[in-house]
Short mmCIF file of C-alpha atoms (C1' of nucleotides) in Angstrom, two decimals:
data_model
loop_
_atom_site.label_atom_id
_atom_site.label_comp_id
_atom_site.label_asym_id
_atom_site.label_seq_id
_atom_site.Cartn_x
_atom_site.Cartn_y
_atom_site.Cartn_z
CA MET A 967 106.76 58.61 127.87
CA THR A 968 103.75 56.92 129.39
CA THR A 969 100.53 58.86 128.83
CA ILE A 970 98.43 59.00 131.98
CA LYS A 971 94.68 59.33 131.71
CA LEU A 972 92.59 60.16 134.76
CA HIS A 973 88.87 60.46 135.32
CA ASN A 974 88.15 64.02 136.36
CA THR A 975 85.13 64.33 138.64
CA LYS A 976 84.80 67.95 137.63
CA THR A 977 84.30 67.19 133.93
CA ARG A 978 82.95 63.66 134.45
CA ARG A 979 85.30 62.42 131.78
CA LYS A 980 88.55 60.57 131.44
CA GLU A 981 91.20 63.05 130.32
CA VAL A 982 94.85 62.95 129.34
CA PHE A 983 96.82 64.16 132.33
CA THR A 984 99.07 67.12 131.58
CA PRO A 985 100.95 68.53 134.57
CA LEU A 986 101.14 72.26 135.07
CA ASN A 987 104.86 71.72 135.56
CA PRO A 988 106.32 68.28 134.70
CA ASP A 989 109.25 69.03 137.00
CA ASP A 990 106.91 69.35 139.97
CA VAL A 991 103.68 67.40 139.74
CA ARG A 992 101.56 68.40 142.73
CA MET A 993 98.84 66.36 144.44
CA TYR A 994 96.76 67.06 147.53
CA VAL A 995 94.69 64.38 149.25
CA CYS A 996 92.37 64.97 152.18
CA GLY A 997 93.64 63.06 155.19
CA PRO A 998 92.01 61.80 158.36
CA THR A 999 90.54 63.52 161.36
CA VAL A 1000 92.71 62.05 164.06
CA TYR A 1001 90.58 60.91 166.95
CA ASP A 1002 90.56 57.11 166.58
CA ARG A 1003 92.09 54.13 164.79
CA ALA A 1004 91.64 54.16 161.03
CA HIS A 1005 88.93 51.77 159.93
CA LEU A 1006 89.18 49.73 156.75
CA GLY A 1007 87.28 52.32 154.74
CA ASN A 1008 89.84 54.97 155.66
CA ALA A 1009 92.46 52.84 153.96
CA ARG A 1010 90.88 53.04 150.54
CA PRO A 1011 91.85 56.58 149.56
CA VAL A 1012 95.26 56.00 151.11
CA ILE A 1013 95.94 52.99 148.88
CA VAL A 1014 94.30 54.49 145.78
CA PHE A 1015 96.34 57.67 145.92
CA ASP A 1016 99.47 55.82 146.97
CA VAL A 1017 99.21 53.88 143.72
CA LEU A 1018 98.77 57.14 141.83
CA TYR A 1019 101.73 58.67 143.69
CA ARG A 1020 103.89 55.70 142.74
CA LEU A 1021 102.75 55.92 139.12
CA LEU A 1022 103.52 59.64 138.96
CA ARG A 1023 106.95 59.04 140.47
CA HIS A 1024 107.57 56.28 137.95
CA VAL A 1025 106.60 58.48 135.00
CA TYR A 1026 107.90 61.91 136.06
CA GLY A 1027 110.67 60.87 138.43
CA ALA A 1028 110.62 60.47 142.19
CA ASP A 1029 112.03 63.97 142.71
CA HIS A 1030 109.42 65.60 140.52
CA VAL A 1031 106.27 64.79 142.44
CA THR A 1032 104.98 66.53 145.57
CA TYR A 1033 102.29 64.74 147.53
CA VAL A 1034 100.54 66.46 150.43
CA ARG A 1035 98.12 64.77 152.79
CA ASN A 1036 96.90 66.62 155.85
CA PHE A 1037 95.99 65.64 159.37
CA THR A 1038 92.89 67.31 160.74
CA ASP A 1039 93.83 67.73 164.37
CA VAL A 1040 91.28 70.33 165.36
CA ASP A 1041 87.75 69.04 165.27
CA ASP A 1042 84.74 68.67 167.51
CA LYS A 1043 85.01 64.87 167.46
CA ILE A 1044 88.47 65.19 168.94
CA ASN A 1045 87.15 67.62 171.52
CA ALA A 1046 84.38 65.19 172.39
CA LYS A 1047 86.86 62.36 172.77
CA ALA A 1048 89.01 64.44 175.09
CA ALA A 1049 86.03 65.41 177.22
CA GLU A 1050 84.91 61.81 177.35
CA THR A 1051 88.27 60.29 178.28
CA GLY A 1052 89.81 63.12 180.26
CA ARG A 1053 92.88 63.00 178.06
CA THR A 1054 94.53 65.98 176.44
CA ILE A 1055 93.74 66.83 172.87
CA GLY A 1056 97.41 66.79 171.97
CA GLY A 1057 97.81 63.36 173.50
CA ILE A 1058 94.94 61.99 171.48
CA THR A 1059 96.06 63.47 168.18
CA GLU A 1060 99.70 62.49 168.62
CA GLU A 1061 98.81 58.92 169.40
CA THR A 1062 96.29 58.68 166.57
CA ILE A 1063 98.72 60.08 164.01
CA ARG A 1064 101.31 57.52 165.08
CA TRP A 1065 98.76 54.72 164.75
CA TYR A 1066 97.67 55.98 161.37
CA LEU A 1067 101.16 56.08 159.93
CA ASP A 1068 101.98 52.66 161.35
CA ASP A 1069 98.80 51.06 160.02
CA MET A 1070 99.03 52.64 156.57
CA GLY A 1071 102.70 51.77 156.41
CA ALA A 1072 101.74 48.15 157.02
CA LEU A 1073 99.58 48.41 153.91
CA GLY A 1074 102.61 49.44 151.89
CA ALA A 1075 101.66 53.11 151.61
CA LEU A 1076 104.53 55.53 151.16
CA GLU A 1077 104.42 58.58 153.38
CA PRO A 1078 103.53 61.77 151.53
CA ASP A 1079 106.18 64.45 151.07
CA HIS A 1080 104.25 66.74 153.41
CA MET A 1081 101.83 65.81 156.19
CA PRO A 1082 100.72 69.18 157.53
CA ARG A 1083 98.59 69.47 160.63
CA ALA A 1084 95.77 71.97 160.71
CA THR A 1085 96.90 73.42 164.03
CA GLU A 1086 100.22 74.42 162.47
CA PHE A 1087 98.52 76.58 159.84
CA ILE A 1088 96.09 78.67 161.87
CA PRO A 1089 97.73 82.01 160.93
CA GLN A 1090 97.48 81.16 157.23
CA MET A 1091 93.81 80.30 157.70
CA VAL A 1092 93.15 83.58 159.49
CA THR A 1093 94.87 85.48 156.69
CA MET A 1094 92.83 83.69 154.07
CA ILE A 1095 89.62 84.42 155.94
CA GLU A 1096 90.56 88.08 156.24
CA ASP A 1097 91.14 88.21 152.49
CA LEU A 1098 87.78 86.61 151.85
CA ILE A 1099 86.05 89.19 154.02
CA ALA A 1100 87.93 92.03 152.35
CA SER A 1101 86.91 90.84 148.91
CA GLY A 1102 83.27 90.46 149.90
CA HIS A 1103 83.16 86.67 149.81
CA ALA A 1104 82.75 86.22 153.55
CA TYR A 1105 81.22 88.07 156.47
CA ALA A 1106 81.48 88.02 160.23
CA ALA A 1107 78.39 87.45 162.33
CA GLU A 1108 78.03 86.72 166.04
CA GLY A 1109 81.59 85.55 166.45
CA HIS A 1110 81.38 83.36 163.36
CA VAL A 1111 82.74 84.03 159.93
CA LEU A 1112 80.76 82.57 157.07
CA PHE A 1113 81.44 82.13 153.42
CA ALA A 1114 78.78 83.75 151.25
CA VAL A 1115 77.89 81.22 148.59
CA ASP A 1116 75.96 83.86 146.64
CA SER A 1117 79.25 85.66 146.05
CA TYR A 1118 80.65 82.79 144.03
CA THR A 1119 78.61 82.02 140.93
CA ARG A 1120 80.32 78.72 140.26
CA TYR A 1121 79.38 77.27 143.65
CA GLY A 1122 78.12 73.72 143.07
CA ALA A 1123 79.98 73.15 139.80
CA LEU A 1124 82.03 70.24 141.09
CA SER A 1125 79.13 68.23 142.41
CA GLY A 1126 76.63 69.28 139.76
CA ARG A 1127 74.22 71.05 142.08
CA THR A 1128 72.86 74.54 142.30
CA VAL A 1129 72.30 76.52 145.45
CA GLU A 1130 68.59 76.55 144.63
CA ASP A 1131 68.46 72.74 144.39
CA MET A 1132 70.17 72.32 147.68
CA ILE A 1133 67.93 74.76 149.48
CA ALA A 1134 64.95 72.91 148.01
CA GLY A 1135 66.28 69.84 149.80
CA ALA A 1136 65.89 71.90 152.99
CA ARG A 1137 68.22 69.76 155.03
CA VAL A 1138 70.65 72.48 155.97
CA GLU A 1139 71.00 73.96 159.38
CA VAL A 1140 69.26 77.31 159.36
CA ALA A 1141 71.26 79.53 161.64
CA PRO A 1142 69.83 83.02 162.12
CA TYR A 1143 73.13 84.72 161.32
CA LYS A 1144 73.41 83.10 157.87
CA ARG A 1145 72.58 85.29 154.90
CA ASN A 1146 71.99 82.23 152.77
CA PRO A 1147 71.15 78.86 154.35
CA MET A 1148 73.98 77.28 152.33
CA ASP A 1149 76.64 79.62 153.73
CA PHE A 1150 79.23 77.60 155.59
CA VAL A 1151 81.50 78.31 158.53
CA LEU A 1152 85.07 79.54 158.10
CA TRP A 1153 85.60 80.40 161.74
CA LYS A 1154 83.59 79.76 164.86
CA PRO A 1155 83.89 80.92 168.46
CA SER A 1156 85.37 78.66 171.13
CA SER A 1157 84.27 78.55 174.72
CA ASP A 1158 87.03 78.46 177.33
CA ASP A 1159 87.00 74.69 177.58
CA LEU A 1160 87.60 74.25 173.86
CA PRO A 1161 90.75 74.76 171.83
CA GLY A 1162 90.89 78.25 170.40
CA TRP A 1163 93.15 80.84 168.86
CA ASP A 1164 92.97 84.60 168.99
CA SER A 1165 91.63 86.17 165.84
CA PRO A 1166 90.09 89.43 164.63
CA TRP A 1167 86.72 87.81 165.43
CA GLY A 1168 87.62 86.78 168.96
CA ARG A 1169 88.94 83.54 170.34
CA GLY A 1170 87.85 80.69 168.15
CA ARG A 1171 88.74 77.82 165.85
CA PRO A 1172 88.55 77.19 162.13
CA GLY A 1173 85.74 75.49 160.28
CA TRP A 1174 86.50 72.17 158.68
CA HIS A 1175 87.06 73.22 155.08
CA ILE A 1176 89.39 76.18 155.41
CA GLU A 1177 92.37 74.14 156.60
CA CYS A 1178 92.72 72.33 153.27
CA SER A 1179 92.51 75.58 151.32
CA ALA A 1180 95.16 77.19 153.49
CA MET A 1181 97.54 74.23 153.56
CA ALA A 1182 97.20 73.48 149.87
CA HIS A 1183 97.94 77.10 149.05
CA GLU A 1184 100.92 77.23 151.39
CA LEU A 1185 102.49 73.96 150.22
CA LEU A 1186 101.37 73.59 146.60
CA GLY A 1187 100.42 77.07 145.43
CA ALA A 1188 97.24 78.72 144.21
CA SER A 1189 96.64 76.05 141.57
CA PHE A 1190 97.97 72.54 141.39
CA ASP A 1191 97.45 69.33 139.47
CA ILE A 1192 95.43 66.77 141.39
CA HIS A 1193 93.12 66.93 144.37
CA GLY A 1194 91.82 63.66 145.73
CA GLY A 1195 89.69 62.10 148.40
CA GLY A 1196 86.68 59.89 149.03
CA ILE A 1197 83.52 60.50 147.00
CA ASP A 1198 81.76 61.46 150.22
CA LEU A 1199 83.97 64.54 150.31
CA GLN A 1200 82.85 65.77 146.91
CA PHE A 1201 80.10 67.70 148.62
CA PRO A 1202 80.29 69.76 150.68
CA HIS A 1203 83.96 69.59 151.57
CA HIS A 1204 85.57 69.90 148.17
CA GLU A 1205 82.94 72.25 146.86
CA ASN A 1206 83.69 74.55 149.77
CA GLU A 1207 87.43 74.24 149.32
CA ILE A 1208 87.09 75.34 145.71
CA ALA A 1209 84.94 78.31 146.64
CA GLN A 1210 87.35 79.45 149.37
CA SER A 1211 90.53 78.90 147.38
CA CYS A 1212 89.39 80.38 144.11
CA CYS A 1213 87.95 83.47 145.78
CA ALA A 1214 90.92 83.98 148.08
CA ASN A 1215 93.59 83.25 145.48
CA GLY A 1216 91.89 84.91 142.56
CA THR A 1217 92.14 81.81 140.42
CA ASP A 1218 89.50 80.12 138.30
CA LYS A 1219 90.54 76.65 139.36
CA MET A 1220 92.03 75.19 142.50
CA ALA A 1221 93.10 71.86 141.02
CA ASN A 1222 93.08 70.72 137.41
CA VAL A 1223 91.94 67.21 138.17
CA TRP A 1224 89.57 66.14 140.94
CA MET A 1225 89.60 62.46 141.77
CA HIS A 1226 87.27 60.59 144.10
CA ASN A 1227 87.33 57.00 145.21
CA GLU A 1228 84.12 55.07 145.83
CA MET A 1229 83.17 53.67 149.20
CA LEU A 1230 83.80 50.35 150.89
CA LEU A 1231 81.39 47.55 151.74
CA VAL A 1232 81.96 44.56 153.99
CA GLU A 1233 80.40 41.30 152.82
CA GLY A 1234 78.03 43.35 150.69
CA LYS A 1235 76.93 45.74 153.40
CA LYS A 1236 77.98 49.18 154.47
CA MET A 1237 80.40 48.97 157.35
CA SER A 1238 78.77 50.27 160.48
CA LYS A 1239 78.97 49.72 164.18
CA SER A 1240 75.28 48.89 164.35
CA LEU A 1241 75.64 46.01 161.87
CA GLY A 1242 78.57 44.64 163.84
CA ASN A 1243 80.81 44.57 160.77
CA PHE A 1244 82.90 47.55 161.75
CA PHE A 1245 86.62 46.95 162.08
CA THR A 1246 89.89 48.79 161.85
CA VAL A 1247 92.95 48.12 159.76
CA ARG A 1248 94.73 47.20 162.96
CA ASP A 1249 92.04 44.63 163.80
CA LEU A 1250 92.73 42.86 160.50
CA LEU A 1251 96.49 43.00 160.94
CA ASP A 1252 96.16 41.61 164.45
CA GLN A 1253 94.02 38.77 163.12
CA GLY A 1254 96.93 37.80 160.93
CA VAL A 1255 95.76 39.24 157.64
CA PRO A 1256 98.98 40.60 156.15
CA GLY A 1257 99.10 44.17 154.90
CA GLU A 1258 100.05 42.98 151.42
CA VAL A 1259 96.89 40.87 151.29
CA ILE A 1260 94.75 43.83 152.31
CA ARG A 1261 96.44 45.95 149.66
CA TYR A 1262 95.91 43.29 146.99
CA VAL A 1263 92.21 43.03 147.79
CA PHE A 1264 91.88 46.79 147.35
CA LEU A 1265 93.71 46.61 144.02
CA MET A 1266 91.24 43.99 142.75
CA THR A 1267 88.51 46.62 142.38
CA HIS A 1268 88.67 49.80 140.35
CA TYR A 1269 88.78 52.84 142.61
CA ARG A 1270 85.64 54.39 141.16
CA LYS A 1271 83.49 51.38 141.99
CA PRO A 1272 82.23 50.31 145.38
CA MET A 1273 84.61 47.73 146.84
CA ASP A 1274 83.39 44.77 148.82
CA TRP A 1275 85.75 43.40 151.47
CA THR A 1276 85.13 39.67 151.91
CA ALA A 1277 87.01 36.93 153.70
CA GLU A 1278 86.99 34.91 150.48
CA LYS A 1279 88.75 37.66 148.57
CA ALA A 1280 91.39 37.88 151.26
CA ALA A 1281 91.99 34.13 151.03
CA GLN A 1282 92.27 34.29 147.27
CA ALA A 1283 94.63 37.25 147.47
CA GLU A 1284 96.85 35.42 149.93
CA ALA A 1285 97.07 32.32 147.74
CA THR A 1286 97.97 34.38 144.69
CA LEU A 1287 100.56 36.43 146.52
CA ARG A 1288 102.25 33.30 147.87
CA LYS A 1289 102.67 32.04 144.33
CA TRP A 1290 103.96 35.33 143.03
CA TYR A 1291 106.35 35.88 145.91
CA ALA A 1292 107.81 32.43 145.45
CA LEU A 1293 108.56 33.29 141.83
CA ALA A 1294 109.70 36.86 142.46
CA ALA A 1295 112.10 35.67 145.15
CA GLN A 1296 114.09 33.89 142.47
CA ALA A 1297 115.06 37.20 140.85
CA GLN A 1298 117.15 40.19 141.87
CA ASP A 1299 116.21 43.84 141.94
CA GLY A 1300 116.99 46.02 138.96
CA SER A 1301 114.60 44.89 136.24
CA VAL A 1302 112.10 47.09 134.50
CA PRO A 1303 108.39 46.76 135.30
CA SER A 1304 106.08 45.46 132.61
CA GLN A 1305 105.03 48.32 130.35
CA THR A 1306 101.70 46.60 129.81
CA ALA A 1307 101.14 46.75 133.55
CA VAL A 1308 102.25 50.38 133.72
CA ASP A 1309 99.90 51.22 130.85
CA ALA A 1310 97.03 49.64 132.78
CA LEU A 1311 97.76 51.88 135.76
CA ALA A 1312 98.12 54.88 133.47
CA ASP A 1313 94.61 54.20 132.19
CA ASP A 1314 92.82 55.81 135.13
CA LEU A 1315 94.43 53.44 137.62
CA ASN A 1316 93.18 50.16 136.19
CA THR A 1317 94.66 48.18 139.05
CA HIS A 1318 92.72 45.07 138.13
CA GLY A 1319 94.22 45.16 134.64
CA PHE A 1320 97.57 45.58 136.32
CA LEU A 1321 97.04 42.41 138.35
CA SER A 1322 95.94 40.53 135.23
CA GLU A 1323 99.26 41.38 133.63
CA CYS A 1324 101.02 40.12 136.75
CA HIS A 1325 99.19 36.83 136.30
CA GLN A 1326 100.55 36.66 132.75
CA LEU A 1327 104.07 37.36 133.96
CA ALA A 1328 103.74 34.62 136.54
CA LEU A 1329 102.41 32.19 133.95
CA ALA A 1330 105.35 33.02 131.69
CA GLY A 1331 107.72 32.47 134.62
CA ASP A 1332 109.21 35.94 134.19
CA ALA A 1333 110.46 36.30 137.75
CA ALA A 1334 112.53 39.45 137.20
CA THR A 1335 109.79 41.45 135.51
CA LEU A 1336 107.19 40.22 137.98
CA ARG A 1337 109.40 41.32 140.85
CA ALA A 1338 109.89 44.81 139.45
CA THR A 1339 106.21 45.12 138.58
CA LEU A 1340 105.05 44.12 142.05
CA GLN A 1341 107.50 46.57 143.55
CA LEU A 1342 106.14 49.36 141.38
CA VAL A 1343 102.69 49.05 142.89
CA GLY A 1344 103.88 48.55 146.44
CA VAL A 1345 102.91 44.91 146.89
CA LEU A 1346 106.53 43.90 147.24
CA GLU A 1347 109.32 45.77 149.00
CA THR A 1348 112.94 44.69 148.99
CA ASN A 1349 112.25 41.27 150.44
CA VAL A 1350 109.40 38.82 150.30
CA PRO A 1351 107.40 39.35 153.50
CA ALA A 1352 108.14 36.86 156.25
CA TRP A 1353 104.64 35.40 156.25
CA ALA A 1354 105.07 34.30 152.63
CA ALA A 1355 108.64 33.12 152.82
CA ALA A 1356 109.18 29.39 152.71
CA PRO A 1357 109.78 28.03 156.24
CA VAL A 1358 113.38 27.19 156.84
CA VAL A 1359 113.27 23.55 157.93
CA ASP A 1360 115.27 20.48 157.13
CA LEU A 1361 112.95 17.78 155.90
CA SER A 1362 115.70 15.73 154.29
CA ALA A 1363 115.36 12.88 156.78
CA HIS A 1364 111.67 12.53 156.01
CA SER A 1365 112.36 12.92 152.34
CA TYR A 1366 115.00 10.19 152.42
CA ARG A 1367 112.79 7.82 154.41
CA LEU A 1368 109.85 8.34 152.07
CA ALA A 1369 112.03 7.82 149.01
CA ALA A 1370 113.41 4.60 150.45
CA ALA A 1371 109.96 3.30 151.34
CA ARG A 1372 108.82 4.15 147.85
CA GLU A 1373 111.72 2.25 146.31
CA THR A 1374 110.74 -0.80 148.32
CA ALA A 1375 107.08 -0.42 147.46
CA MET A 1376 107.90 -0.28 143.78
CA GLN A 1377 109.44 -3.74 144.16
CA THR A 1378 106.87 -5.31 146.45
CA ASN A 1379 103.83 -3.42 145.15
CA ASP A 1380 102.82 -2.87 148.77
CA PHE A 1381 102.36 0.88 149.27
CA ALA A 1382 101.02 0.76 152.84
CA GLN A 1383 104.17 2.25 154.36
CA VAL A 1384 104.45 4.93 151.67
CA ASP A 1385 100.84 5.95 152.15
CA ARG A 1386 101.25 6.09 155.91
CA LEU A 1387 104.24 8.42 155.68
CA LYS A 1388 102.61 10.52 153.03
CA SER A 1389 99.42 10.94 155.04
CA ALA A 1390 101.38 12.01 158.09
CA LEU A 1391 103.34 14.56 156.09
CA ILE A 1392 100.23 15.97 154.47
CA ALA A 1393 98.52 16.15 157.85
CA ALA A 1394 101.47 18.19 159.09
CA GLY A 1395 100.98 20.67 156.27
CA VAL A 1396 103.72 19.41 153.98
CA GLU A 1397 103.16 19.24 150.26
CA VAL A 1398 104.32 15.86 149.01
CA ARG A 1399 105.55 15.70 145.45
CA MET A 1400 106.54 12.31 144.08
CA SER A 1401 107.65 11.73 140.54
CA LYS A 1402 109.93 9.50 138.58
CA SER A 1403 112.80 11.83 139.41
CA GLY A 1404 112.27 11.43 143.15
CA VAL A 1405 110.57 12.84 146.21
CA GLU A 1406 110.21 16.52 147.06
CA LEU A 1407 108.78 17.85 150.31
CA VAL A 1408 107.59 21.46 150.46
CA PRO A 1409 106.35 22.89 153.75
CA GLY A 1410 103.10 24.75 153.12
CA PRO A 1411 101.57 27.76 154.91
CA GLU A 1412 99.95 25.52 157.54
CA PHE A 1413 103.10 23.54 158.22
CA ASP A 1414 103.34 22.28 161.79
CA PRO A 1415 106.76 20.79 162.62
CA SER A 1416 105.54 19.29 165.89
CA ALA A 1417 103.18 17.00 163.97
CA LEU A 1418 106.20 15.23 162.48
CA GLU A 1419 107.87 14.41 165.79
CA GLY A 1420 108.36 10.70 166.16
CA LEU A 1421 107.34 9.89 162.60
CA GLU A 1422 109.22 6.85 161.42
"C1'" G B 1379 62.44 65.37 147.05
"C1'" G B 1380 67.48 66.99 144.59
"C1'" C B 1381 72.36 65.30 142.72
"C1'" G B 1382 75.68 61.33 141.48
"C1'" G B 1383 77.14 56.13 140.71
"C1'" G B 1384 76.09 51.00 139.83
"C1'" U B 1385 73.57 46.25 137.73
"C1'" U B 1386 78.65 41.32 133.30
"C1'" G B 1387 79.36 33.83 133.16
"C1'" G B 1388 79.28 29.49 139.78
"C1'" C B 1389 82.28 33.63 142.42
"C1'" G B 1390 85.50 38.00 141.88
"C1'" G B 1391 86.16 41.48 138.06
"C1'" A B 1392 88.03 44.25 133.22
"C1'" G B 1393 88.47 46.09 128.31
"C1'" A B 1394 86.45 46.78 123.55
"C1'" G B 1395 80.64 48.77 118.38
"C1'" G B 1396 81.83 43.11 115.25
"C1'" U B 1397 87.76 38.61 116.93
"C1'" U B 1398 89.61 34.12 123.99
"C1'" A B 1399 89.66 39.17 129.06
"C1'" C B 1400 92.03 37.59 133.32
"C1'" G B 1401 91.93 35.10 138.25
"C1'" C B 1402 89.47 31.50 141.51
"C1'" A B 1403 86.25 27.33 141.49
"C1'" G B 1404 84.31 23.37 138.24
"C1'" C B 1405 84.88 19.85 134.28
"C1'" G B 1406 88.10 16.87 130.66
"C1'" G B 1407 93.14 15.31 129.65
"C1'" A B 1408 98.58 14.64 130.47
"C1'" U B 1409 101.42 13.15 134.60
"C1'" U B 1410 101.26 9.82 139.29
"C1'" G B 1411 101.38 3.09 142.30
"C1'" C B 1412 97.18 6.51 144.26
"C1'" A B 1413 97.66 11.55 145.09
"C1'" A B 1414 99.65 16.49 145.36
"C1'" A B 1415 101.97 20.09 142.47
"C1'" U B 1416 102.48 21.38 137.46
"C1'" C B 1417 101.05 21.66 132.34
"C1'" C B 1418 97.23 21.50 128.30
"C1'" G B 1419 92.15 22.07 127.09
"C1'" U B 1420 87.22 23.74 128.43
"C1'" G B 1421 82.73 28.40 129.93
"C1'" U B 1422 78.91 32.80 123.50
"C1'" A B 1423 77.60 36.05 130.63
"C1'" G B 1424 76.29 41.11 130.18
"C1'" A B 1425 69.14 43.46 135.11
"C1'" C B 1426 64.61 44.53 131.92
"C1'" C B 1427 62.16 47.17 127.61
"C1'" G B 1428 62.81 50.04 123.41
"C1'" G B 1429 65.92 52.97 119.80
"C1'" U B 1430 70.39 54.01 116.51
"C1'" U B 1431 73.35 50.45 113.46
"C1'" C B 1432 74.79 45.75 108.52
"C1'" G B 1433 75.82 44.37 113.72
"C1'" A B 1434 75.47 46.36 120.89
"C1'" U B 1435 76.91 43.48 126.54
"C1'" U B 1436 79.71 48.07 124.63
"C1'" C B 1437 76.12 54.30 122.04
"C1'" C B 1438 71.00 56.75 123.22
"C1'" G B 1439 66.21 56.72 125.95
"C1'" G B 1440 63.03 54.53 129.53
"C1'" U B 1441 61.81 50.81 133.62
"C1'" A B 1442 63.22 47.96 137.96
"C1'" C B 1443 66.45 47.16 141.83
"C1'" C B 1444 70.92 48.58 144.69
"C1'" C B 1445 74.33 52.24 146.68
"C1'" G B 1446 76.42 57.09 147.99
"C1'" C B 1447 75.93 62.38 149.02
"C1'" C B 1448 72.54 66.35 150.34
"C1'" U B 1449 72.91 65.71 158.44
"C1'" C B 1450 81.13 68.97 159.21
"C1'" C B 1451 80.69 59.56 159.54
"C1'" A B 1452 86.41 58.13 154.07
#
RNA sequence: GGCGGGUUGGCGGAGAGGUUACGCAGCGGAUUGCAAAUCCGUGUAGACCGGUUCGAUUCCGGUACCCGCCUCCA
């Protein structure tokens, strides 16, 4: 069996992955807050953990992996959007979830086995908070419930910080009802114009972190195998999840392996609205950048390194994919993926190494293995995508005419007519291949049939 | 200020204590009427300064620069 090694943020080392239960490998990934279209950066954890999901399914069997990714559908940004637009919160979240699944699907991401929404797990959150209060890890104050970081000695272990260090930074909100400035909110009161649920502490809504603890516990159990997300979530979100879950569940670890992907840059700069380089996945798709190309560009960079999105990379990815698809289309489904490629993925998701092996398969002309290997990583589904398929056109008349002209030219040594036809074909986006064996015309990606009208 | 990550050939981007990464581009060649496509060949790069070592780009320390988090923005 393939041995998977993963870099564990918690230990800062690459470790051999050993599932708690090989018959049910369990992974939780923090999903989006649904208030707007997903931007390109949001796609990175989706693709990274989709690759891991596919690898786990390949190694342990598709029925032996459980992947959970939540939707945060209660959040002050959503509330703000509703107030701003006059729309209902439910309308906004429903629409955004639909968009998200459509856009990520276009990038070849499989849907997780469970996609829980925070609002569907409020009772579980309330129960967990009650348990935390009962065990002395949380306290109610002025309608809020706060987690007491002093009650959990391992607080900060994941991100390598101590409570003292963080307080020294003195950047935390100092609310009067907090016992320790680092205490964070489990529950907060809602005014009448905000979404709220009845609770022992009055009408209110959950803090950000508790939903993941509650949903992970409900769907995956007190301890599970892998917890993932962007590196920006390492602190405070994941630190807080660990504190809540371990204290509420009485376990010493929430997840065995913590994995974090690095951030995204655009043309070397952080994507931001102020720099004018902010765009969504949908923007790219609408501009005609295929989802497979976006996925390939992401796979070019290891997940633990910052990834730079550039137009040049996208162009290179498209050219490579066209070549590979043309080869893979010659084979049928049913072959086995390259073990070398699988081993690259198993080595802490070395997707670039995986692509290198695909290059070797293409060079060797191994269409069947290339096809299966591309399918493994989600770059190819059942069929070659339409954008990469060869245009269905009949160029035989042009081909015949060019061949005839060439025959004549060979005799007369006057190639003027041949060159004229060739130039016209090339201008129309047709690749002209002439050899001793004859003439071959291949319509390229920029092929424009109208440019050939009237060519004689 | 605290914590964490990064710096590889023209570009992108890996692995490995000592043997060609790979891809793209470039260059040379084969091929072609000329091309295109294809094939073959070609690149001793590793931010800087020390240390360990028979030997380091790969380990350790320091310097510079860049980035992220610490402010419920992935």
